[in-house]
Amino acid sequence: MPSFSRRVWPALGLLLFPSTVAADEASLLDGWSDVWFFRFLVNMLGYATIVVPGYFLIRYFKRSSYIERGSGLCYPLVKTCVHGSEDKTGLLEDGSVTSRNEVESGSSVKHALKLIFCAAGLQVSYLTWGVLQERVMTRSYGAATPEGEGEGERFKDSQFLVFMNRILALTVSGICCMVFKYPRHGAPMYKYSFASLSNILSSWCQYEALKYISFPTQVLAKASKVIPVMLMGKLVSRKSYEYWEYFTAVLISIGVSMFLLSSTTSKHPSTVTTFSGIIILAGYIVFDSFTSNWQDNLFKYKMSSVQMMFGVNLFSCLFTVGSLLEQGAFFDSLAFMTRHSEFAFHAVLLSVCSACGQLFIFYTISQFGAAVFTIIMTLRQAIAILLSCFLYGHPITIVGGFGIAVVFLALFLRVYARSRKKPSRQAAVMHIQKV
């Protein structure tokens, strides 16, 4: 019977996802557990074992008179998680206005050095993160060649990498909250779980997609997520947009289409854009768009960005570690780390870059504003594509290169148009999970 199952599940996966028939992807389908859609469903079932009981508990405490009684051993925890203070007094400024005034009044040399520090920190953190992400997801460990070919073992559990990123980010944000002593915010803790769940899924899709598409394709797709963010903003937050936002969104769509249609395939599966990869990438964009818009709504409560980071990562760790333990994948991943010390180093460094990058995000925006930060990160995306092509040999045609140029031209046009608008407090709000 087990041998029958091993034959049936891969066959069913191939029927559901015809792109996996390609020879380049055959090695990814050693069993049904290697089909991304089934891994996604199993992860969702793991999250459901936490979300469903939590939902009924929240309903119970909201309908009962437990909070009104104001007593009990668990009363402070229940009040924080279910009710909060319900004090919607707006975003804590994180010192952004004061810091920027200090920067403007300081010397130009000091200002320039601080800008170089911020730009270098963001570039090093996220460029290193991008290179490591592609190395971990597309190359084997213990292989005979540096390219990861021949005998070797490939790490396949994207959820464990998400957990590693989140546990370190939770630790860093928790330390920051204790050191800087932010005021207690009013949002009920359970409301972070929505952004947390969508953020976990978007991060999982981001890692998983690299098994089916090239890193440059992923970077361009992430650059084009302004389109679904605008659509989700209309649906979730009822936002309205100006003509230049629609114009640049169309330019981005044209540039990405040019790149995708001109892409060529090569022998390594990481350079092949497949149907499965496009579906996973679409999932990333949808989940990430929901995360950013839900965080916008959460900022209506009085909180800082670091507190948002802590709340989202707290639930992210709870969901991912629960799912990993239920699947038995947590200890399997730890065993992989013990077998391959190089992977352990990469996984830890990946998490360090992610957490440090987020701190640089907060500091850069507080010192120089959202426009300067966006320019730095847009340049980072362009450099990341060039670095990936150089290190991992991704071919780019002339038409594809022109498409990339169109995308980044549109992104810089968006930055320029925003900089001409009257600055608002909302411009200072950054979305927490960038990676």
PDB file of N, CA, C and O in Angstrom, residues 47 50 126 159 161-177 185 189-203 207 291 294-295 298 303-322 350-351 354-359 361-362 431-435:
ATOM      1  N   TYR A  47      -1.858  25.727  10.569  1.00  0.00           N
ATOM      2  CA  TYR A  47      -2.281  27.041  11.079  1.00  0.00           C
ATOM      3  C   TYR A  47      -3.716  26.988  11.597  1.00  0.00           C
ATOM      4  O   TYR A  47      -4.061  27.650  12.575  1.00  0.00           O
ATOM      5  N   ILE A  50      -4.465  26.184  15.180  1.00  0.00           N
ATOM      6  CA  ILE A  50      -4.265  27.283  16.134  1.00  0.00           C
ATOM      7  C   ILE A  50      -5.331  28.361  15.947  1.00  0.00           C
ATOM      8  O   ILE A  50      -5.880  28.886  16.919  1.00  0.00           O
ATOM      9  N   TYR A 126      20.129  43.566   2.623  1.00  0.00           N
ATOM     10  CA  TYR A 126      19.180  42.929   1.708  1.00  0.00           C
ATOM     11  C   TYR A 126      19.847  42.306   0.481  1.00  0.00           C
ATOM     12  O   TYR A 126      19.305  41.349  -0.090  1.00  0.00           O
ATOM     13  N   GLN A 159       9.031  26.752   5.105  1.00  0.00           N
ATOM     14  CA  GLN A 159       8.402  27.229   6.341  1.00  0.00           C
ATOM     15  C   GLN A 159       9.417  27.356   7.480  1.00  0.00           C
ATOM     16  O   GLN A 159       9.316  28.262   8.309  1.00  0.00           O
ATOM     17  N   LEU A 161      12.539  28.209   7.176  1.00  0.00           N
ATOM     18  CA  LEU A 161      13.288  29.451   6.942  1.00  0.00           C
ATOM     19  C   LEU A 161      12.473  30.662   7.384  1.00  0.00           C
ATOM     20  O   LEU A 161      13.021  31.625   7.933  1.00  0.00           O
ATOM     21  N   VAL A 162      11.150  30.610   7.148  1.00  0.00           N
ATOM     22  CA  VAL A 162      10.279  31.693   7.617  1.00  0.00           C
ATOM     23  C   VAL A 162      10.336  31.778   9.137  1.00  0.00           C
ATOM     24  O   VAL A 162      10.441  32.870   9.718  1.00  0.00           O
ATOM     25  N   PHE A 163      10.268  30.618   9.798  1.00  0.00           N
ATOM     26  CA  PHE A 163      10.342  30.588  11.262  1.00  0.00           C
ATOM     27  C   PHE A 163      11.664  31.170  11.756  1.00  0.00           C
ATOM     28  O   PHE A 163      11.692  31.956  12.720  1.00  0.00           O
ATOM     29  N   MET A 164      12.774  30.794  11.130  1.00  0.00           N
ATOM     30  CA  MET A 164      14.079  31.306  11.535  1.00  0.00           C
ATOM     31  C   MET A 164      14.132  32.830  11.438  1.00  0.00           C
ATOM     32  O   MET A 164      14.639  33.514  12.337  1.00  0.00           O
ATOM     33  N   ASN A 165      13.587  33.365  10.348  1.00  0.00           N
ATOM     34  CA  ASN A 165      13.558  34.823  10.180  1.00  0.00           C
ATOM     35  C   ASN A 165      12.729  35.491  11.262  1.00  0.00           C
ATOM     36  O   ASN A 165      13.105  36.528  11.823  1.00  0.00           O
ATOM     37  N   ARG A 166      11.570  34.897  11.554  1.00  0.00           N
ATOM     38  CA  ARG A 166      10.631  35.538  12.474  1.00  0.00           C
ATOM     39  C   ARG A 166      11.088  35.464  13.928  1.00  0.00           C
ATOM     40  O   ARG A 166      10.847  36.386  14.697  1.00  0.00           O
ATOM     41  N   ILE A 167      11.716  34.355  14.324  1.00  0.00           N
ATOM     42  CA  ILE A 167      12.115  34.224  15.730  1.00  0.00           C
ATOM     43  C   ILE A 167      13.202  35.237  16.076  1.00  0.00           C
ATOM     44  O   ILE A 167      13.214  35.820  17.172  1.00  0.00           O
ATOM     45  N   LEU A 168      14.104  35.488  15.150  1.00  0.00           N
ATOM     46  CA  LEU A 168      15.144  36.479  15.412  1.00  0.00           C
ATOM     47  C   LEU A 168      14.563  37.894  15.369  1.00  0.00           C
ATOM     48  O   LEU A 168      14.918  38.738  16.205  1.00  0.00           O
ATOM     49  N   ALA A 169      13.651  38.147  14.415  1.00  0.00           N
ATOM     50  CA  ALA A 169      13.005  39.462  14.338  1.00  0.00           C
ATOM     51  C   ALA A 169      12.174  39.732  15.596  1.00  0.00           C
ATOM     52  O   ALA A 169      12.134  40.868  16.088  1.00  0.00           O
ATOM     53  N   LEU A 170      11.526  38.688  16.140  1.00  0.00           N
ATOM     54  CA  LEU A 170      10.767  38.832  17.389  1.00  0.00           C
ATOM     55  C   LEU A 170      11.704  39.198  18.536  1.00  0.00           C
ATOM     56  O   LEU A 170      11.396  40.088  19.347  1.00  0.00           O
ATOM     57  N   THR A 171      12.843  38.543  18.603  1.00  0.00           N
ATOM     58  CA  THR A 171      13.810  38.817  19.669  1.00  0.00           C
ATOM     59  C   THR A 171      14.327  40.251  19.585  1.00  0.00           C
ATOM     60  O   THR A 171      14.369  40.977  20.595  1.00  0.00           O
ATOM     61  N   VAL A 172      14.692  40.665  18.380  1.00  0.00           N
ATOM     62  CA  VAL A 172      15.235  42.018  18.197  1.00  0.00           C
ATOM     63  C   VAL A 172      14.185  43.076  18.527  1.00  0.00           C
ATOM     64  O   VAL A 172      14.463  44.059  19.240  1.00  0.00           O
ATOM     65  N   SER A 173      12.973  42.905  18.020  1.00  0.00           N
ATOM     66  CA  SER A 173      11.909  43.895  18.275  1.00  0.00           C
ATOM     67  C   SER A 173      11.519  43.914  19.752  1.00  0.00           C
ATOM     68  O   SER A 173      11.217  44.980  20.308  1.00  0.00           O
ATOM     69  N   GLY A 174      11.531  42.740  20.406  1.00  0.00           N
ATOM     70  CA  GLY A 174      11.227  42.700  21.835  1.00  0.00           C
ATOM     71  C   GLY A 174      12.257  43.450  22.653  1.00  0.00           C
ATOM     72  O   GLY A 174      11.919  44.189  23.588  1.00  0.00           O
ATOM     73  N   ILE A 175      13.531  43.281  22.304  1.00  0.00           N
ATOM     74  CA  ILE A 175      14.605  44.011  23.005  1.00  0.00           C
ATOM     75  C   ILE A 175      14.451  45.517  22.791  1.00  0.00           C
ATOM     76  O   ILE A 175      14.602  46.308  23.731  1.00  0.00           O
ATOM     77  N   CYS A 176      14.130  45.914  21.555  1.00  0.00           N
ATOM     78  CA  CYS A 176      13.940  47.341  21.266  1.00  0.00           C
ATOM     79  C   CYS A 176      12.778  47.922  22.069  1.00  0.00           C
ATOM     80  O   CYS A 176      12.857  49.045  22.574  1.00  0.00           O
ATOM     81  N   CYS A 177      11.682  47.158  22.180  1.00  0.00           N
ATOM     82  CA  CYS A 177      10.527  47.635  22.950  1.00  0.00           C
ATOM     83  C   CYS A 177      10.889  47.832  24.421  1.00  0.00           C
ATOM     84  O   CYS A 177      10.412  48.792  25.060  1.00  0.00           O
ATOM     85  N   HIS A 185       0.382  50.089  23.573  1.00  0.00           N
ATOM     86  CA  HIS A 185      -0.551  50.440  22.509  1.00  0.00           C
ATOM     87  C   HIS A 185      -1.914  49.809  22.766  1.00  0.00           C
ATOM     88  O   HIS A 185      -2.062  48.901  23.593  1.00  0.00           O
ATOM     89  N   MET A 189      -4.436  42.155  20.783  1.00  0.00           N
ATOM     90  CA  MET A 189      -3.332  41.382  20.218  1.00  0.00           C
ATOM     91  C   MET A 189      -3.776  40.456  19.091  1.00  0.00           C
ATOM     92  O   MET A 189      -3.027  40.227  18.140  1.00  0.00           O
ATOM     93  N   TYR A 190      -4.999  39.945  19.169  1.00  0.00           N
ATOM     94  CA  TYR A 190      -5.436  38.985  18.163  1.00  0.00           C
ATOM     95  C   TYR A 190      -5.498  39.609  16.764  1.00  0.00           C
ATOM     96  O   TYR A 190      -5.416  38.902  15.753  1.00  0.00           O
ATOM     97  N   LYS A 191      -5.631  40.935  16.692  1.00  0.00           N
ATOM     98  CA  LYS A 191      -5.713  41.585  15.381  1.00  0.00           C
ATOM     99  C   LYS A 191      -4.388  41.515  14.613  1.00  0.00           C
ATOM    100  O   LYS A 191      -4.382  41.653  13.386  1.00  0.00           O
ATOM    101  N   TYR A 192      -3.285  41.282  15.322  1.00  0.00           N
ATOM    102  CA  TYR A 192      -2.008  41.087  14.625  1.00  0.00           C
ATOM    103  C   TYR A 192      -1.991  39.767  13.860  1.00  0.00           C
ATOM    104  O   TYR A 192      -1.212  39.602  12.921  1.00  0.00           O
ATOM    105  N   SER A 193      -2.813  38.822  14.286  1.00  0.00           N
ATOM    106  CA  SER A 193      -2.760  37.488  13.686  1.00  0.00           C
ATOM    107  C   SER A 193      -3.142  37.501  12.215  1.00  0.00           C
ATOM    108  O   SER A 193      -2.657  36.678  11.434  1.00  0.00           O
ATOM    109  N   PHE A 194      -4.001  38.430  11.805  1.00  0.00           N
ATOM    110  CA  PHE A 194      -4.404  38.504  10.395  1.00  0.00           C
ATOM    111  C   PHE A 194      -3.211  38.879   9.510  1.00  0.00           C
ATOM    112  O   PHE A 194      -2.930  38.222   8.503  1.00  0.00           O
ATOM    113  N   ALA A 195      -2.515  39.955   9.909  1.00  0.00           N
ATOM    114  CA  ALA A 195      -1.332  40.374   9.151  1.00  0.00           C
ATOM    115  C   ALA A 195      -0.235  39.332   9.261  1.00  0.00           C
ATOM    116  O   ALA A 195       0.514  39.102   8.303  1.00  0.00           O
ATOM    117  N   SER A 196      -0.136  38.684  10.414  1.00  0.00           N
ATOM    118  CA  SER A 196       0.883  37.670  10.617  1.00  0.00           C
ATOM    119  C   SER A 196       0.677  36.476   9.693  1.00  0.00           C
ATOM    120  O   SER A 196       1.617  35.993   9.052  1.00  0.00           O
ATOM    121  N   LEU A 197      -0.563  35.986   9.610  1.00  0.00           N
ATOM    122  CA  LEU A 197      -0.852  34.826   8.779  1.00  0.00           C
ATOM    123  C   LEU A 197      -0.593  35.122   7.304  1.00  0.00           C
ATOM    124  O   LEU A 197       0.034  34.318   6.591  1.00  0.00           O
ATOM    125  N   SER A 198      -1.057  36.279   6.841  1.00  0.00           N
ATOM    126  CA  SER A 198      -0.823  36.631   5.438  1.00  0.00           C
ATOM    127  C   SER A 198       0.657  36.855   5.172  1.00  0.00           C
ATOM    128  O   SER A 198       1.171  36.534   4.095  1.00  0.00           O
ATOM    129  N   ASN A 199       1.388  37.380   6.179  1.00  0.00           N
ATOM    130  CA  ASN A 199       2.824  37.590   6.007  1.00  0.00           C
ATOM    131  C   ASN A 199       3.588  36.276   5.953  1.00  0.00           C
ATOM    132  O   ASN A 199       4.534  36.130   5.176  1.00  0.00           O
ATOM    133  N   ILE A 200       3.192  35.302   6.778  1.00  0.00           N
ATOM    134  CA  ILE A 200       3.811  33.975   6.726  1.00  0.00           C
ATOM    135  C   ILE A 200       3.621  33.361   5.344  1.00  0.00           C
ATOM    136  O   ILE A 200       4.548  32.823   4.738  1.00  0.00           O
ATOM    137  N   LEU A 201       2.382  33.447   4.845  1.00  0.00           N
ATOM    138  CA  LEU A 201       2.075  32.841   3.547  1.00  0.00           C
ATOM    139  C   LEU A 201       2.820  33.540   2.418  1.00  0.00           C
ATOM    140  O   LEU A 201       3.303  32.891   1.479  1.00  0.00           O
ATOM    141  N   SER A 202       2.935  34.866   2.492  1.00  0.00           N
ATOM    142  CA  SER A 202       3.663  35.589   1.441  1.00  0.00           C
ATOM    143  C   SER A 202       5.152  35.238   1.481  1.00  0.00           C
ATOM    144  O   SER A 202       5.785  35.046   0.439  1.00  0.00           O
ATOM    145  N   SER A 203       5.717  35.120   2.687  1.00  0.00           N
ATOM    146  CA  SER A 203       7.129  34.754   2.802  1.00  0.00           C
ATOM    147  C   SER A 203       7.357  33.325   2.326  1.00  0.00           C
ATOM    148  O   SER A 203       8.366  33.031   1.668  1.00  0.00           O
ATOM    149  N   TYR A 207       9.916  32.142  -0.812  1.00  0.00           N
ATOM    150  CA  TYR A 207      10.965  31.118  -0.796  1.00  0.00           C
ATOM    151  C   TYR A 207      10.636  29.990  -1.771  1.00  0.00           C
ATOM    152  O   TYR A 207      11.497  29.534  -2.530  1.00  0.00           O
ATOM    153  N   THR A 291      -1.308  42.063   3.609  1.00  0.00           N
ATOM    154  CA  THR A 291      -0.543  42.392   4.812  1.00  0.00           C
ATOM    155  C   THR A 291      -0.346  43.893   4.957  1.00  0.00           C
ATOM    156  O   THR A 291      -0.594  44.467   6.022  1.00  0.00           O
ATOM    157  N   TRP A 294      -3.673  45.669   5.767  1.00  0.00           N
ATOM    158  CA  TRP A 294      -4.142  45.384   7.125  1.00  0.00           C
ATOM    159  C   TRP A 294      -3.288  46.128   8.148  1.00  0.00           C
ATOM    160  O   TRP A 294      -3.803  46.617   9.156  1.00  0.00           O
ATOM    161  N   GLN A 295      -1.976  46.228   7.904  1.00  0.00           N
ATOM    162  CA  GLN A 295      -1.113  46.985   8.798  1.00  0.00           C
ATOM    163  C   GLN A 295      -1.490  48.461   8.803  1.00  0.00           C
ATOM    164  O   GLN A 295      -1.430  49.124   9.840  1.00  0.00           O
ATOM    165  N   LEU A 298      -4.217  48.734  11.196  1.00  0.00           N
ATOM    166  CA  LEU A 298      -3.764  48.564  12.576  1.00  0.00           C
ATOM    167  C   LEU A 298      -3.084  49.821  13.110  1.00  0.00           C
ATOM    168  O   LEU A 298      -3.128  50.100  14.305  1.00  0.00           O
ATOM    169  N   MET A 303       0.484  53.076  18.291  1.00  0.00           N
ATOM    170  CA  MET A 303       1.590  52.138  18.364  1.00  0.00           C
ATOM    171  C   MET A 303       2.752  52.639  17.514  1.00  0.00           C
ATOM    172  O   MET A 303       2.569  53.481  16.625  1.00  0.00           O
ATOM    173  N   SER A 304       3.920  52.107  17.780  1.00  0.00           N
ATOM    174  CA  SER A 304       5.086  52.407  16.968  1.00  0.00           C
ATOM    175  C   SER A 304       5.297  51.287  15.957  1.00  0.00           C
ATOM    176  O   SER A 304       4.699  50.219  16.046  1.00  0.00           O
ATOM    177  N   SER A 305       6.180  51.517  15.000  1.00  0.00           N
ATOM    178  CA  SER A 305       6.481  50.502  13.994  1.00  0.00           C
ATOM    179  C   SER A 305       7.180  49.293  14.606  1.00  0.00           C
ATOM    180  O   SER A 305       6.973  48.158  14.164  1.00  0.00           O
ATOM    181  N   VAL A 306       8.011  49.523  15.626  1.00  0.00           N
ATOM    182  CA  VAL A 306       8.692  48.407  16.290  1.00  0.00           C
ATOM    183  C   VAL A 306       7.678  47.547  17.041  1.00  0.00           C
ATOM    184  O   VAL A 306       7.793  46.316  17.075  1.00  0.00           O
ATOM    185  N   GLN A 307       6.669  48.185  17.643  1.00  0.00           N
ATOM    186  CA  GLN A 307       5.614  47.421  18.308  1.00  0.00           C
ATOM    187  C   GLN A 307       4.809  46.601  17.301  1.00  0.00           C
ATOM    188  O   GLN A 307       4.406  45.469  17.590  1.00  0.00           O
ATOM    189  N   MET A 308       4.581  47.162  16.130  1.00  0.00           N
ATOM    190  CA  MET A 308       3.920  46.409  15.061  1.00  0.00           C
ATOM    191  C   MET A 308       4.774  45.205  14.675  1.00  0.00           C
ATOM    192  O   MET A 308       4.271  44.085  14.501  1.00  0.00           O
ATOM    193  N   MET A 309       6.057  45.423  14.537  1.00  0.00           N
ATOM    194  CA  MET A 309       6.988  44.348  14.198  1.00  0.00           C
ATOM    195  C   MET A 309       6.932  43.238  15.243  1.00  0.00           C
ATOM    196  O   MET A 309       6.913  42.045  14.912  1.00  0.00           O
ATOM    197  N   PHE A 310       6.877  43.613  16.506  1.00  0.00           N
ATOM    198  CA  PHE A 310       6.824  42.628  17.584  1.00  0.00           C
ATOM    199  C   PHE A 310       5.520  41.840  17.551  1.00  0.00           C
ATOM    200  O   PHE A 310       5.524  40.601  17.657  1.00  0.00           O
ATOM    201  N   GLY A 311       4.389  42.526  17.399  1.00  0.00           N
ATOM    202  CA  GLY A 311       3.098  41.854  17.404  1.00  0.00           C
ATOM    203  C   GLY A 311       2.940  40.871  16.256  1.00  0.00           C
ATOM    204  O   GLY A 311       2.481  39.737  16.439  1.00  0.00           O
ATOM    205  N   VAL A 312       3.342  41.293  15.064  1.00  0.00           N
ATOM    206  CA  VAL A 312       3.223  40.423  13.885  1.00  0.00           C
ATOM    207  C   VAL A 312       4.147  39.216  14.014  1.00  0.00           C
ATOM    208  O   VAL A 312       3.745  38.076  13.748  1.00  0.00           O
ATOM    209  N   ASN A 313       5.386  39.437  14.444  1.00  0.00           N
ATOM    210  CA  ASN A 313       6.336  38.333  14.563  1.00  0.00           C
ATOM    211  C   ASN A 313       5.985  37.371  15.690  1.00  0.00           C
ATOM    212  O   ASN A 313       6.305  36.176  15.614  1.00  0.00           O
ATOM    213  N   LEU A 314       5.324  37.863  16.724  1.00  0.00           N
ATOM    214  CA  LEU A 314       4.896  36.994  17.820  1.00  0.00           C
ATOM    215  C   LEU A 314       3.946  35.911  17.307  1.00  0.00           C
ATOM    216  O   LEU A 314       4.121  34.711  17.574  1.00  0.00           O
ATOM    217  N   PHE A 315       2.936  36.328  16.549  1.00  0.00           N
ATOM    218  CA  PHE A 315       1.989  35.358  15.998  1.00  0.00           C
ATOM    219  C   PHE A 315       2.637  34.525  14.890  1.00  0.00           C
ATOM    220  O   PHE A 315       2.298  33.350  14.717  1.00  0.00           O
ATOM    221  N   SER A 316       3.561  35.116  14.146  1.00  0.00           N
ATOM    222  CA  SER A 316       4.243  34.360  13.096  1.00  0.00           C
ATOM    223  C   SER A 316       5.026  33.183  13.690  1.00  0.00           C
ATOM    224  O   SER A 316       4.993  32.071  13.158  1.00  0.00           O
ATOM    225  N   CYS A 317       5.710  33.421  14.798  1.00  0.00           N
ATOM    226  CA  CYS A 317       6.444  32.347  15.466  1.00  0.00           C
ATOM    227  C   CYS A 317       5.489  31.289  15.994  1.00  0.00           C
ATOM    228  O   CYS A 317       5.759  30.082  15.891  1.00  0.00           O
ATOM    229  N   LEU A 318       4.371  31.709  16.567  1.00  0.00           N
ATOM    230  CA  LEU A 318       3.382  30.771  17.096  1.00  0.00           C
ATOM    231  C   LEU A 318       2.827  29.874  15.997  1.00  0.00           C
ATOM    232  O   LEU A 318       2.762  28.645  16.139  1.00  0.00           O
ATOM    233  N   PHE A 319       2.450  30.477  14.867  1.00  0.00           N
ATOM    234  CA  PHE A 319       1.874  29.702  13.762  1.00  0.00           C
ATOM    235  C   PHE A 319       2.898  28.746  13.151  1.00  0.00           C
ATOM    236  O   PHE A 319       2.609  27.563  12.933  1.00  0.00           O
ATOM    237  N   THR A 320       4.097  29.253  12.861  1.00  0.00           N
ATOM    238  CA  THR A 320       5.072  28.427  12.146  1.00  0.00           C
ATOM    239  C   THR A 320       5.623  27.297  13.010  1.00  0.00           C
ATOM    240  O   THR A 320       5.751  26.165  12.536  1.00  0.00           O
ATOM    241  N   VAL A 321       5.937  27.576  14.273  1.00  0.00           N
ATOM    242  CA  VAL A 321       6.484  26.516  15.116  1.00  0.00           C
ATOM    243  C   VAL A 321       5.423  25.459  15.390  1.00  0.00           C
ATOM    244  O   VAL A 321       5.719  24.255  15.453  1.00  0.00           O
ATOM    245  N   GLY A 322       4.152  25.876  15.532  1.00  0.00           N
ATOM    246  CA  GLY A 322       3.072  24.912  15.720  1.00  0.00           C
ATOM    247  C   GLY A 322       2.923  23.998  14.523  1.00  0.00           C
ATOM    248  O   GLY A 322       2.819  22.770  14.659  1.00  0.00           O
ATOM    249  N   LEU A 350      20.930  34.516   7.144  1.00  0.00           N
ATOM    250  CA  LEU A 350      19.715  34.965   6.474  1.00  0.00           C
ATOM    251  C   LEU A 350      18.797  35.686   7.453  1.00  0.00           C
ATOM    252  O   LEU A 350      18.255  36.761   7.161  1.00  0.00           O
ATOM    253  N   SER A 351      18.641  35.108   8.650  1.00  0.00           N
ATOM    254  CA  SER A 351      17.779  35.704   9.669  1.00  0.00           C
ATOM    255  C   SER A 351      18.363  36.998  10.215  1.00  0.00           C
ATOM    256  O   SER A 351      17.631  37.963  10.463  1.00  0.00           O
ATOM    257  N   SER A 354      17.793  39.735   7.714  1.00  0.00           N
ATOM    258  CA  SER A 354      16.391  40.136   7.709  1.00  0.00           C
ATOM    259  C   SER A 354      16.076  41.069   8.878  1.00  0.00           C
ATOM    260  O   SER A 354      15.452  42.123   8.697  1.00  0.00           O
ATOM    261  N   ALA A 355      16.505  40.690  10.089  1.00  0.00           N
ATOM    262  CA  ALA A 355      16.221  41.505  11.274  1.00  0.00           C
ATOM    263  C   ALA A 355      16.957  42.842  11.221  1.00  0.00           C
ATOM    264  O   ALA A 355      16.368  43.902  11.503  1.00  0.00           O
ATOM    265  N   CYS A 356      18.235  42.827  10.847  1.00  0.00           N
ATOM    266  CA  CYS A 356      19.006  44.077  10.750  1.00  0.00           C
ATOM    267  C   CYS A 356      18.436  44.980   9.666  1.00  0.00           C
ATOM    268  O   CYS A 356      18.371  46.204   9.838  1.00  0.00           O
ATOM    269  N   GLY A 357      18.008  44.378   8.565  1.00  0.00           N
ATOM    270  CA  GLY A 357      17.412  45.156   7.485  1.00  0.00           C
ATOM    271  C   GLY A 357      16.177  45.908   7.941  1.00  0.00           C
ATOM    272  O   GLY A 357      15.967  47.071   7.566  1.00  0.00           O
ATOM    273  N   GLN A 358      15.345  45.254   8.752  1.00  0.00           N
ATOM    274  CA  GLN A 358      14.142  45.920   9.233  1.00  0.00           C
ATOM    275  C   GLN A 358      14.472  47.080  10.166  1.00  0.00           C
ATOM    276  O   GLN A 358      13.805  48.127  10.129  1.00  0.00           O
ATOM    277  N   LEU A 359      15.500  46.925  10.988  1.00  0.00           N
ATOM    278  CA  LEU A 359      15.920  48.032  11.851  1.00  0.00           C
ATOM    279  C   LEU A 359      16.454  49.199  11.015  1.00  0.00           C
ATOM    280  O   LEU A 359      16.195  50.370  11.333  1.00  0.00           O
ATOM    281  N   ILE A 361      15.448  49.886   8.068  1.00  0.00           N
ATOM    282  CA  ILE A 361      14.253  50.496   7.470  1.00  0.00           C
ATOM    283  C   ILE A 361      13.681  51.558   8.404  1.00  0.00           C
ATOM    284  O   ILE A 361      13.422  52.697   8.003  1.00  0.00           O
ATOM    285  N   PHE A 362      13.487  51.181   9.676  1.00  0.00           N
ATOM    286  CA  PHE A 362      12.915  52.125  10.640  1.00  0.00           C
ATOM    287  C   PHE A 362      13.803  53.358  10.807  1.00  0.00           C
ATOM    288  O   PHE A 362      13.317  54.497  10.817  1.00  0.00           O
ATOM    289  N   HIS A 431       5.739  49.470   6.038  1.00  0.00           N
ATOM    290  CA  HIS A 431       5.173  48.159   6.263  1.00  0.00           C
ATOM    291  C   HIS A 431       6.268  47.252   6.781  1.00  0.00           C
ATOM    292  O   HIS A 431       7.376  47.224   6.268  1.00  0.00           O
ATOM    293  N   ILE A 432       5.934  46.463   7.777  1.00  0.00           N
ATOM    294  CA  ILE A 432       6.942  45.862   8.626  1.00  0.00           C
ATOM    295  C   ILE A 432       7.753  44.779   7.938  1.00  0.00           C
ATOM    296  O   ILE A 432       8.956  44.830   7.903  1.00  0.00           O
ATOM    297  N   GLN A 433       7.094  43.790   7.355  1.00  0.00           N
ATOM    298  CA  GLN A 433       7.826  42.642   6.834  1.00  0.00           C
ATOM    299  C   GLN A 433       8.166  42.836   5.369  1.00  0.00           C
ATOM    300  O   GLN A 433       7.369  42.562   4.494  1.00  0.00           O
ATOM    301  N   LYS A 434       9.363  43.299   5.140  1.00  0.00           N
ATOM    302  CA  LYS A 434       9.778  43.536   3.756  1.00  0.00           C
ATOM    303  C   LYS A 434      10.322  42.275   3.102  1.00  0.00           C
ATOM    304  O   LYS A 434      10.451  42.217   1.896  1.00  0.00           O
ATOM    305  N   VAL A 435      10.699  41.285   3.924  1.00  0.00           N
ATOM    306  CA  VAL A 435      11.279  40.078   3.356  1.00  0.00           C
ATOM    307  C   VAL A 435      10.585  38.858   3.902  1.00  0.00           C
ATOM    308  O   VAL A 435       9.856  38.941   4.863  1.00  0.00           O
TER     309      VAL A 435
END
